[in-house]
Tab-separated table of C-alpha atoms in Angstrom:
chain	number	residue	atom	x	y	z
A	1	UNK	CA	161.394	214.477	283.067
A	2	UNK	CA	164.106	213.687	280.511
A	3	UNK	CA	167.042	215.395	282.159
A	4	UNK	CA	168.584	212.287	283.556
A	5	UNK	CA	167.499	209.161	281.782
A	6	UNK	CA	169.189	206.241	283.461
A	7	UNK	CA	171.377	203.630	281.902
A	8	UNK	CA	172.004	200.034	282.788
A	9	UNK	CA	174.942	201.352	284.788
A	10	UNK	CA	174.848	203.000	288.156
A	11	UNK	CA	175.792	206.597	287.475
A	12	UNK	CA	175.713	207.314	283.761
A	13	UNK	CA	172.872	209.047	281.980
A	14	UNK	CA	171.755	209.216	278.382
A	15	UNK	CA	169.795	211.792	276.453
A	16	UNK	CA	166.298	211.333	275.147
A	17	UNK	CA	167.502	211.613	271.576
A	18	UNK	CA	170.012	208.834	272.167
A	19	UNK	CA	167.272	206.734	273.686
A	20	UNK	CA	164.894	207.280	270.795
A	21	UNK	CA	167.693	206.526	268.411
A	22	UNK	CA	168.384	203.346	270.301
A	23	UNK	CA	164.804	202.174	270.635
A	24	UNK	CA	163.532	203.269	267.257
A	25	UNK	CA	166.414	203.654	264.831
A	26	UNK	CA	168.452	200.817	266.183
A	27	UNK	CA	165.547	198.731	265.200
A	28	UNK	CA	164.649	196.976	268.369
A	29	UNK	CA	161.197	197.335	267.035
A	30	UNK	CA	159.970	197.021	263.516
A	31	UNK	CA	156.260	197.368	263.816
A	32	UNK	CA	156.416	194.867	266.634
A	33	UNK	CA	158.631	191.870	266.290
A	34	UNK	CA	156.173	189.738	268.119
A	35	UNK	CA	153.420	190.055	265.601
A	36	UNK	CA	155.530	188.348	263.212
A	37	UNK	CA	156.567	185.406	265.185
A	38	UNK	CA	153.030	184.195	265.532
A	39	UNK	CA	151.651	185.042	262.161
A	40	UNK	CA	147.948	185.309	261.836
A	41	UNK	CA	147.052	185.696	265.478
A	42	UNK	CA	145.420	188.686	267.000
A	43	UNK	CA	148.201	190.844	268.353
A	44	UNK	CA	148.448	194.541	268.821
A	45	UNK	CA	151.378	196.525	267.587
A	46	UNK	CA	152.686	200.000	267.217
A	47	UNK	CA	153.061	201.835	263.980
A	48	UNK	CA	156.488	203.064	264.877
A	49	UNK	CA	158.020	203.165	261.456
A	50	UNK	CA	156.309	206.439	260.680
A	51	UNK	CA	158.119	207.969	263.612
A	52	UNK	CA	161.584	207.222	262.389
A	53	UNK	CA	161.970	210.431	260.440
A	54	UNK	CA	160.643	212.329	263.435
A	55	UNK	CA	163.571	211.174	265.510
A	56	UNK	CA	165.970	213.129	263.357
A	57	UNK	CA	163.707	216.114	263.614
A	58	UNK	CA	163.619	215.707	267.364
A	59	UNK	CA	167.373	215.693	267.520
A	60	UNK	CA	167.361	219.151	266.003
A	61	UNK	CA	164.768	220.380	268.458
A	62	UNK	CA	165.681	221.074	272.024
A	63	UNK	CA	164.007	218.014	273.403
A	64	UNK	CA	166.968	217.374	275.619
A	65	UNK	CA	167.632	219.950	278.299
A	66	UNK	CA	171.232	220.952	278.769
A	67	UNK	CA	171.440	218.895	281.931
A	68	UNK	CA	171.120	215.662	280.024
A	69	UNK	CA	174.299	214.018	278.935
A	70	UNK	CA	175.720	211.009	277.297
A	71	UNK	CA	179.156	209.581	277.274
B	1	UNK	CA	142.269	182.406	279.504
B	2	UNK	CA	140.226	185.475	278.692
B	3	UNK	CA	141.226	189.074	278.954
B	4	UNK	CA	139.213	192.220	278.487
B	5	UNK	CA	139.192	193.009	274.785
B	6	UNK	CA	140.133	196.610	275.412
B	7	UNK	CA	143.337	195.741	277.249
B	8	UNK	CA	146.650	194.361	276.115
B	9	UNK	CA	149.843	193.181	277.772
B	10	UNK	CA	152.695	195.555	277.201
B	11	UNK	CA	155.902	193.508	277.483
B	12	UNK	CA	159.175	195.039	278.641
B	13	UNK	CA	161.499	192.101	279.068
B	14	UNK	CA	162.057	188.485	279.922
B	15	UNK	CA	163.815	187.837	283.204
B	16	UNK	CA	164.719	184.793	285.238
B	17	UNK	CA	161.917	182.742	286.739
B	18	UNK	CA	160.985	184.011	290.169
B	19	UNK	CA	162.339	187.522	289.590
B	20	UNK	CA	160.371	190.316	291.198
B	21	UNK	CA	159.018	193.231	289.211
B	22	UNK	CA	161.030	196.436	289.474
B	23	UNK	CA	159.275	199.059	291.529
B	24	UNK	CA	158.910	201.747	288.923
B	25	UNK	CA	156.085	203.300	286.955
B	26	UNK	CA	155.106	201.403	283.843
B	27	UNK	CA	154.958	202.501	280.240
B	28	UNK	CA	151.849	204.559	280.952
B	29	UNK	CA	151.397	206.925	283.862
B	30	UNK	CA	149.969	205.234	286.944
B	31	UNK	CA	150.449	201.737	285.577
B	32	UNK	CA	152.390	199.202	287.556
B	33	UNK	CA	154.862	196.667	286.291
B	34	UNK	CA	154.074	193.046	287.035
B	35	UNK	CA	156.351	190.050	286.904
B	36	UNK	CA	154.329	187.194	285.451
B	37	UNK	CA	155.608	183.604	285.307
B	38	UNK	CA	155.554	182.329	281.745
B	39	UNK	CA	157.183	178.989	281.084
B	40	UNK	CA	160.819	179.019	282.151
B	41	UNK	CA	160.827	182.782	282.651
B	42	UNK	CA	159.115	185.679	284.239
B	43	UNK	CA	157.833	188.380	281.941
B	44	UNK	CA	157.754	192.020	282.977
B	45	UNK	CA	154.464	193.412	281.787
B	46	UNK	CA	151.803	196.066	282.295
B	47	UNK	CA	148.167	195.918	281.321
B	48	UNK	CA	147.419	198.848	279.031
B	49	UNK	CA	144.479	200.039	276.955
B	50	UNK	CA	145.141	198.668	273.511
B	51	UNK	CA	143.315	201.561	271.887
B	52	UNK	CA	146.262	203.841	272.690
B	53	UNK	CA	148.647	201.664	270.722
B	54	UNK	CA	146.608	199.855	268.140
B	55	UNK	CA	147.249	201.433	264.768
B	56	UNK	CA	143.774	200.493	263.690
B	57	UNK	CA	142.189	202.459	266.516
B	58	UNK	CA	141.246	206.103	266.251
B	59	UNK	CA	142.405	206.783	269.806
B	60	UNK	CA	145.939	205.626	269.109
B	61	UNK	CA	148.637	208.078	270.058
B	62	UNK	CA	151.543	206.457	268.310
B	63	UNK	CA	151.989	209.322	265.877
B	64	UNK	CA	152.459	211.783	268.742
B	65	UNK	CA	156.221	212.030	269.119
B	66	UNK	CA	156.142	213.714	272.523
B	67	UNK	CA	153.788	211.051	273.852
B	68	UNK	CA	155.891	208.297	272.343
B	69	UNK	CA	159.068	209.802	273.769
B	70	UNK	CA	157.604	209.647	277.265
B	71	UNK	CA	156.578	206.052	276.683
B	72	UNK	CA	160.050	205.192	275.399
B	73	UNK	CA	161.620	206.785	278.461
B	74	UNK	CA	159.299	204.815	280.739
B	75	UNK	CA	160.048	201.574	278.886
B	76	UNK	CA	163.743	202.275	279.241
B	77	UNK	CA	163.505	202.991	282.973
B	78	UNK	CA	161.835	199.632	283.534
B	79	UNK	CA	164.439	197.697	281.557
B	80	UNK	CA	167.303	199.550	283.261
B	81	UNK	CA	165.904	198.688	286.676
B	82	UNK	CA	165.505	195.067	285.596
B	83	UNK	CA	169.087	194.859	284.315
B	84	UNK	CA	170.366	195.981	287.700
B	85	UNK	CA	168.455	193.160	289.355
B	86	UNK	CA	169.624	190.315	287.145
B	87	UNK	CA	169.740	188.934	283.620
B	88	UNK	CA	167.218	190.693	281.434
B	89	UNK	CA	166.339	190.241	277.781
B	90	UNK	CA	164.549	193.438	276.741
B	91	UNK	CA	161.860	193.000	274.147
B	92	UNK	CA	161.014	195.522	271.496
B	93	UNK	CA	159.697	198.893	272.526
B	94	UNK	CA	156.025	198.625	271.727
B	95	UNK	CA	155.619	194.898	272.100
B	96	UNK	CA	152.068	194.039	273.063
B	97	UNK	CA	150.174	190.805	273.312
B	98	UNK	CA	146.449	190.674	273.375
B	99	UNK	CA	146.382	187.726	275.806
B	100	UNK	CA	148.604	185.842	278.199
B	101	UNK	CA	147.949	182.650	276.315
B	102	UNK	CA	149.426	184.133	273.130
B	103	UNK	CA	152.369	185.398	275.114
B	104	UNK	CA	152.877	181.943	276.587
B	105	UNK	CA	152.649	180.363	273.137
B	106	UNK	CA	155.316	182.704	271.837
B	107	UNK	CA	157.633	182.055	274.788
B	108	UNK	CA	157.154	178.293	274.613
B	109	UNK	CA	157.895	178.263	270.892
B	110	UNK	CA	161.402	179.554	271.469
B	111	UNK	CA	162.253	178.619	275.007
B	112	UNK	CA	165.683	177.207	274.214
B	113	UNK	CA	166.741	180.265	272.275
B	114	UNK	CA	165.507	182.596	274.995
B	115	UNK	CA	167.224	180.612	277.759
B	116	UNK	CA	170.467	180.776	275.816
B	117	UNK	CA	170.094	184.510	275.214
B	118	UNK	CA	169.305	185.223	278.845
B	119	UNK	CA	172.387	183.278	279.854
B	120	UNK	CA	174.558	185.194	277.380
B	121	UNK	CA	173.350	188.571	278.577
B	122	UNK	CA	173.795	187.754	282.261
B	123	UNK	CA	176.186	190.211	283.868
B	124	UNK	CA	176.524	192.111	280.595
B	125	UNK	CA	175.459	195.491	279.333
B	126	UNK	CA	175.368	196.919	275.848
B	127	UNK	CA	177.396	199.761	274.376
B	128	UNK	CA	176.869	201.623	271.148
B	129	UNK	CA	179.465	203.371	269.010
B	130	UNK	CA	178.313	205.757	266.324
B	131	UNK	CA	180.036	208.028	263.822
B	132	UNK	CA	179.598	211.771	263.949
B	133	UNK	CA	180.938	214.155	261.358
B	134	UNK	CA	181.778	217.815	261.201
B	135	UNK	CA	180.697	218.441	257.630
B	136	UNK	CA	182.854	221.490	257.014
B	137	UNK	CA	185.990	219.945	258.445
B	138	UNK	CA	185.347	216.694	256.611
B	139	UNK	CA	184.903	218.464	253.268
B	140	UNK	CA	188.116	220.402	253.757
B	141	UNK	CA	189.967	217.233	254.652
B	142	UNK	CA	188.571	215.407	251.613
B	143	UNK	CA	189.669	218.216	249.314
B	144	UNK	CA	193.177	217.932	250.701
B	145	UNK	CA	193.377	214.149	250.646
B	146	UNK	CA	191.349	212.917	247.683
B	147	UNK	CA	193.327	213.389	244.505
B	148	UNK	CA	190.381	213.583	242.109
B	149	UNK	CA	188.519	216.044	244.308
B	150	UNK	CA	191.697	218.046	244.734
B	151	UNK	CA	192.188	218.189	240.965
B	152	UNK	CA	188.638	219.334	240.263
B	153	UNK	CA	188.709	221.987	242.968
B	154	UNK	CA	192.041	223.213	241.577
B	155	UNK	CA	190.610	223.424	238.067
B	156	UNK	CA	187.578	225.326	239.286
B	157	UNK	CA	189.792	227.903	240.973
B	158	UNK	CA	191.199	228.985	237.604
B	159	UNK	CA	188.079	228.516	235.472
B	160	UNK	CA	185.532	230.930	234.111
B	161	UNK	CA	182.003	231.240	235.488
B	162	UNK	CA	180.391	228.777	233.085
B	163	UNK	CA	183.078	226.170	233.595
B	164	UNK	CA	182.892	226.595	237.364
B	165	UNK	CA	179.190	225.812	237.208
B	166	UNK	CA	179.849	222.609	235.290
B	167	UNK	CA	182.772	221.685	237.514
B	168	UNK	CA	180.668	222.230	240.625
B	169	UNK	CA	178.499	219.286	239.620
B	170	UNK	CA	181.553	217.100	239.187
B	171	UNK	CA	182.958	218.336	242.491
B	172	UNK	CA	179.764	217.446	244.323
B	173	UNK	CA	179.860	213.978	242.832
B	174	UNK	CA	183.548	213.537	243.597
B	175	UNK	CA	183.017	214.755	247.157
B	176	UNK	CA	180.238	212.226	247.685
B	177	UNK	CA	182.444	209.456	246.337
B	178	UNK	CA	185.385	210.540	248.468
B	179	UNK	CA	183.186	210.652	251.570
B	180	UNK	CA	181.836	207.181	250.852
B	181	UNK	CA	185.362	205.871	250.344
B	182	UNK	CA	186.573	207.492	253.563
B	183	UNK	CA	183.660	206.127	255.581
B	184	UNK	CA	184.250	202.687	254.135
B	185	UNK	CA	187.836	202.807	255.324
B	186	UNK	CA	186.688	203.979	258.750
B	187	UNK	CA	184.186	201.147	258.916
B	188	UNK	CA	186.847	198.591	258.007
B	189	UNK	CA	189.201	199.998	260.598
B	190	UNK	CA	186.587	199.886	263.352
B	191	UNK	CA	185.447	196.406	262.345
B	192	UNK	CA	189.019	195.186	262.423
B	193	UNK	CA	189.691	196.702	265.844
B	194	UNK	CA	186.460	195.535	267.438
B	195	UNK	CA	186.998	192.150	265.842
B	196	UNK	CA	190.052	191.759	268.046
B	197	UNK	CA	187.995	192.134	271.192
B	198	UNK	CA	185.914	189.538	272.941
B	199	UNK	CA	182.796	191.638	272.492
B	200	UNK	CA	180.243	190.192	270.058
B	201	UNK	CA	179.670	193.072	267.672
B	202	UNK	CA	176.388	193.886	265.977
B	203	UNK	CA	176.611	196.331	263.075
B	204	UNK	CA	173.552	198.415	262.331
B	205	UNK	CA	173.051	201.028	259.631
B	206	UNK	CA	171.267	204.318	259.531
B	207	UNK	CA	169.083	204.967	256.567
B	208	UNK	CA	171.949	206.839	254.905
B	209	UNK	CA	174.087	203.724	255.190
B	210	UNK	CA	176.414	204.997	257.905
B	211	UNK	CA	177.043	202.170	260.356
B	212	UNK	CA	176.952	202.028	264.131
B	213	UNK	CA	178.265	199.254	266.308
B	214	UNK	CA	176.670	197.633	269.329
B	215	UNK	CA	178.255	195.081	271.566
B	216	UNK	CA	177.695	193.539	274.949
B	217	UNK	CA	180.446	193.533	277.521
B	218	UNK	CA	180.845	192.733	281.180
B	219	UNK	CA	179.036	195.067	283.536
B	220	UNK	CA	182.118	196.270	285.370
B	221	UNK	CA	184.130	199.439	285.695
B	222	UNK	CA	187.205	197.686	284.282
B	223	UNK	CA	185.320	196.633	281.188
B	224	UNK	CA	183.896	200.105	280.812
B	225	UNK	CA	187.323	201.698	280.989
B	226	UNK	CA	188.633	199.294	278.357
B	227	UNK	CA	185.755	200.090	276.024
B	228	UNK	CA	186.166	203.817	276.387
B	229	UNK	CA	189.925	203.692	275.911
B	230	UNK	CA	189.584	201.420	272.865
B	231	UNK	CA	187.077	203.709	271.191
B	232	UNK	CA	189.011	206.788	272.182
B	233	UNK	CA	192.143	205.402	270.524
B	234	UNK	CA	190.161	204.601	267.389
B	235	UNK	CA	188.622	208.054	267.321
B	236	UNK	CA	191.944	209.823	267.815
B	237	UNK	CA	193.144	208.986	264.318
B	238	UNK	CA	189.888	210.108	262.735
B	239	UNK	CA	189.787	213.537	264.342
B	240	UNK	CA	191.709	215.451	261.664
B	241	UNK	CA	189.212	214.372	259.019
B	242	UNK	CA	186.301	215.849	260.961
B	243	UNK	CA	184.973	212.465	262.017
B	244	UNK	CA	184.559	211.398	265.610
B	245	UNK	CA	183.253	208.341	267.389
B	246	UNK	CA	180.586	208.599	270.015
B	247	UNK	CA	179.994	206.002	272.688
B	248	UNK	CA	176.672	205.704	274.487
B	249	UNK	CA	175.701	203.313	277.205
B	250	UNK	CA	175.640	201.190	279.125
B	251	UNK	CA	172.310	200.094	277.689
B	252	UNK	CA	170.122	197.111	278.360
B	253	UNK	CA	170.758	194.548	275.623
B	254	UNK	CA	168.465	196.168	273.080
B	255	UNK	CA	170.448	195.363	269.938
B	256	UNK	CA	171.520	192.031	271.373
B	257	UNK	CA	167.905	191.006	271.913
B	258	UNK	CA	167.017	192.143	268.442
B	259	UNK	CA	169.830	190.133	266.934
B	260	UNK	CA	168.732	187.053	268.817
B	261	UNK	CA	165.165	187.451	267.649
B	262	UNK	CA	165.981	188.873	264.225
B	263	UNK	CA	165.288	185.693	262.368
B	264	UNK	CA	161.847	185.680	263.887
B	265	UNK	CA	161.111	189.119	262.578
B	266	UNK	CA	159.120	189.917	259.506
B	267	UNK	CA	158.131	193.428	258.645
B	268	UNK	CA	154.429	194.001	258.297
């Protein structure tokens, strides 16, 4: 299912590792940015930080089939 | 407004008021994406069992990398579809609200900032430039170009076994310093070049301190060609030292959204 992850463009694709790097490493999330904006209220959030080291591991595994590509 | 306690609203992005939801599977299998009016915007959301995500819940699956990877891919597909339909401010992967009223409170508290951000990202996509290194080639280049490293390596070549051992420690240290110095120069060069463009640049750092650059640019083939040629020209000079630049994209405005909301963020 990860062979051709789309991009915001029309024809390009990105790899799963790039995506995880983007969504996790690039820090779009840090245990849920929303939690923080409304301190003290009952929000749910992910414990993503523990996964960060796994992303590097994943990049060494063959999570991305050879068909996937990035620019 | 009351919601079932076992459900939560998974939020993908903010889009313009009146925008339809993209027809694509949500973050979980067999979940749909809804476009819910919230204040001046519509919010793309799916109702999900909070137990899967809540770190306090035994059923959470957030430590399962394969499961998370599928969720990340699904999140990304939704935001990509949304970007193609119109301005889209992607929220953090893993953003959940336990009720619509809390979501509305959050949106209302920063409406002006979000309107401005949505306007800025309209017609734009995000690109990312990262540094990749060929360790062997880089080390060889450093030994040829860093005088201190060159001197130590030269001394080691003529030294006895015991001295070589001691020198090896100094060489490792000198190599690390030379690499840091080289990467600093690369960073300055890239910052200077990107600073000449009209793209607002966001610099992020890996845990080892190596930077990457994100910027939003017009969603057009002309803009894309300019970006690729600019980065290619920058990378050309770095090649002999075993360092290359890698461009990925176009992405939804992930880093852009983070930068807009950064001041709201506290780590917990």
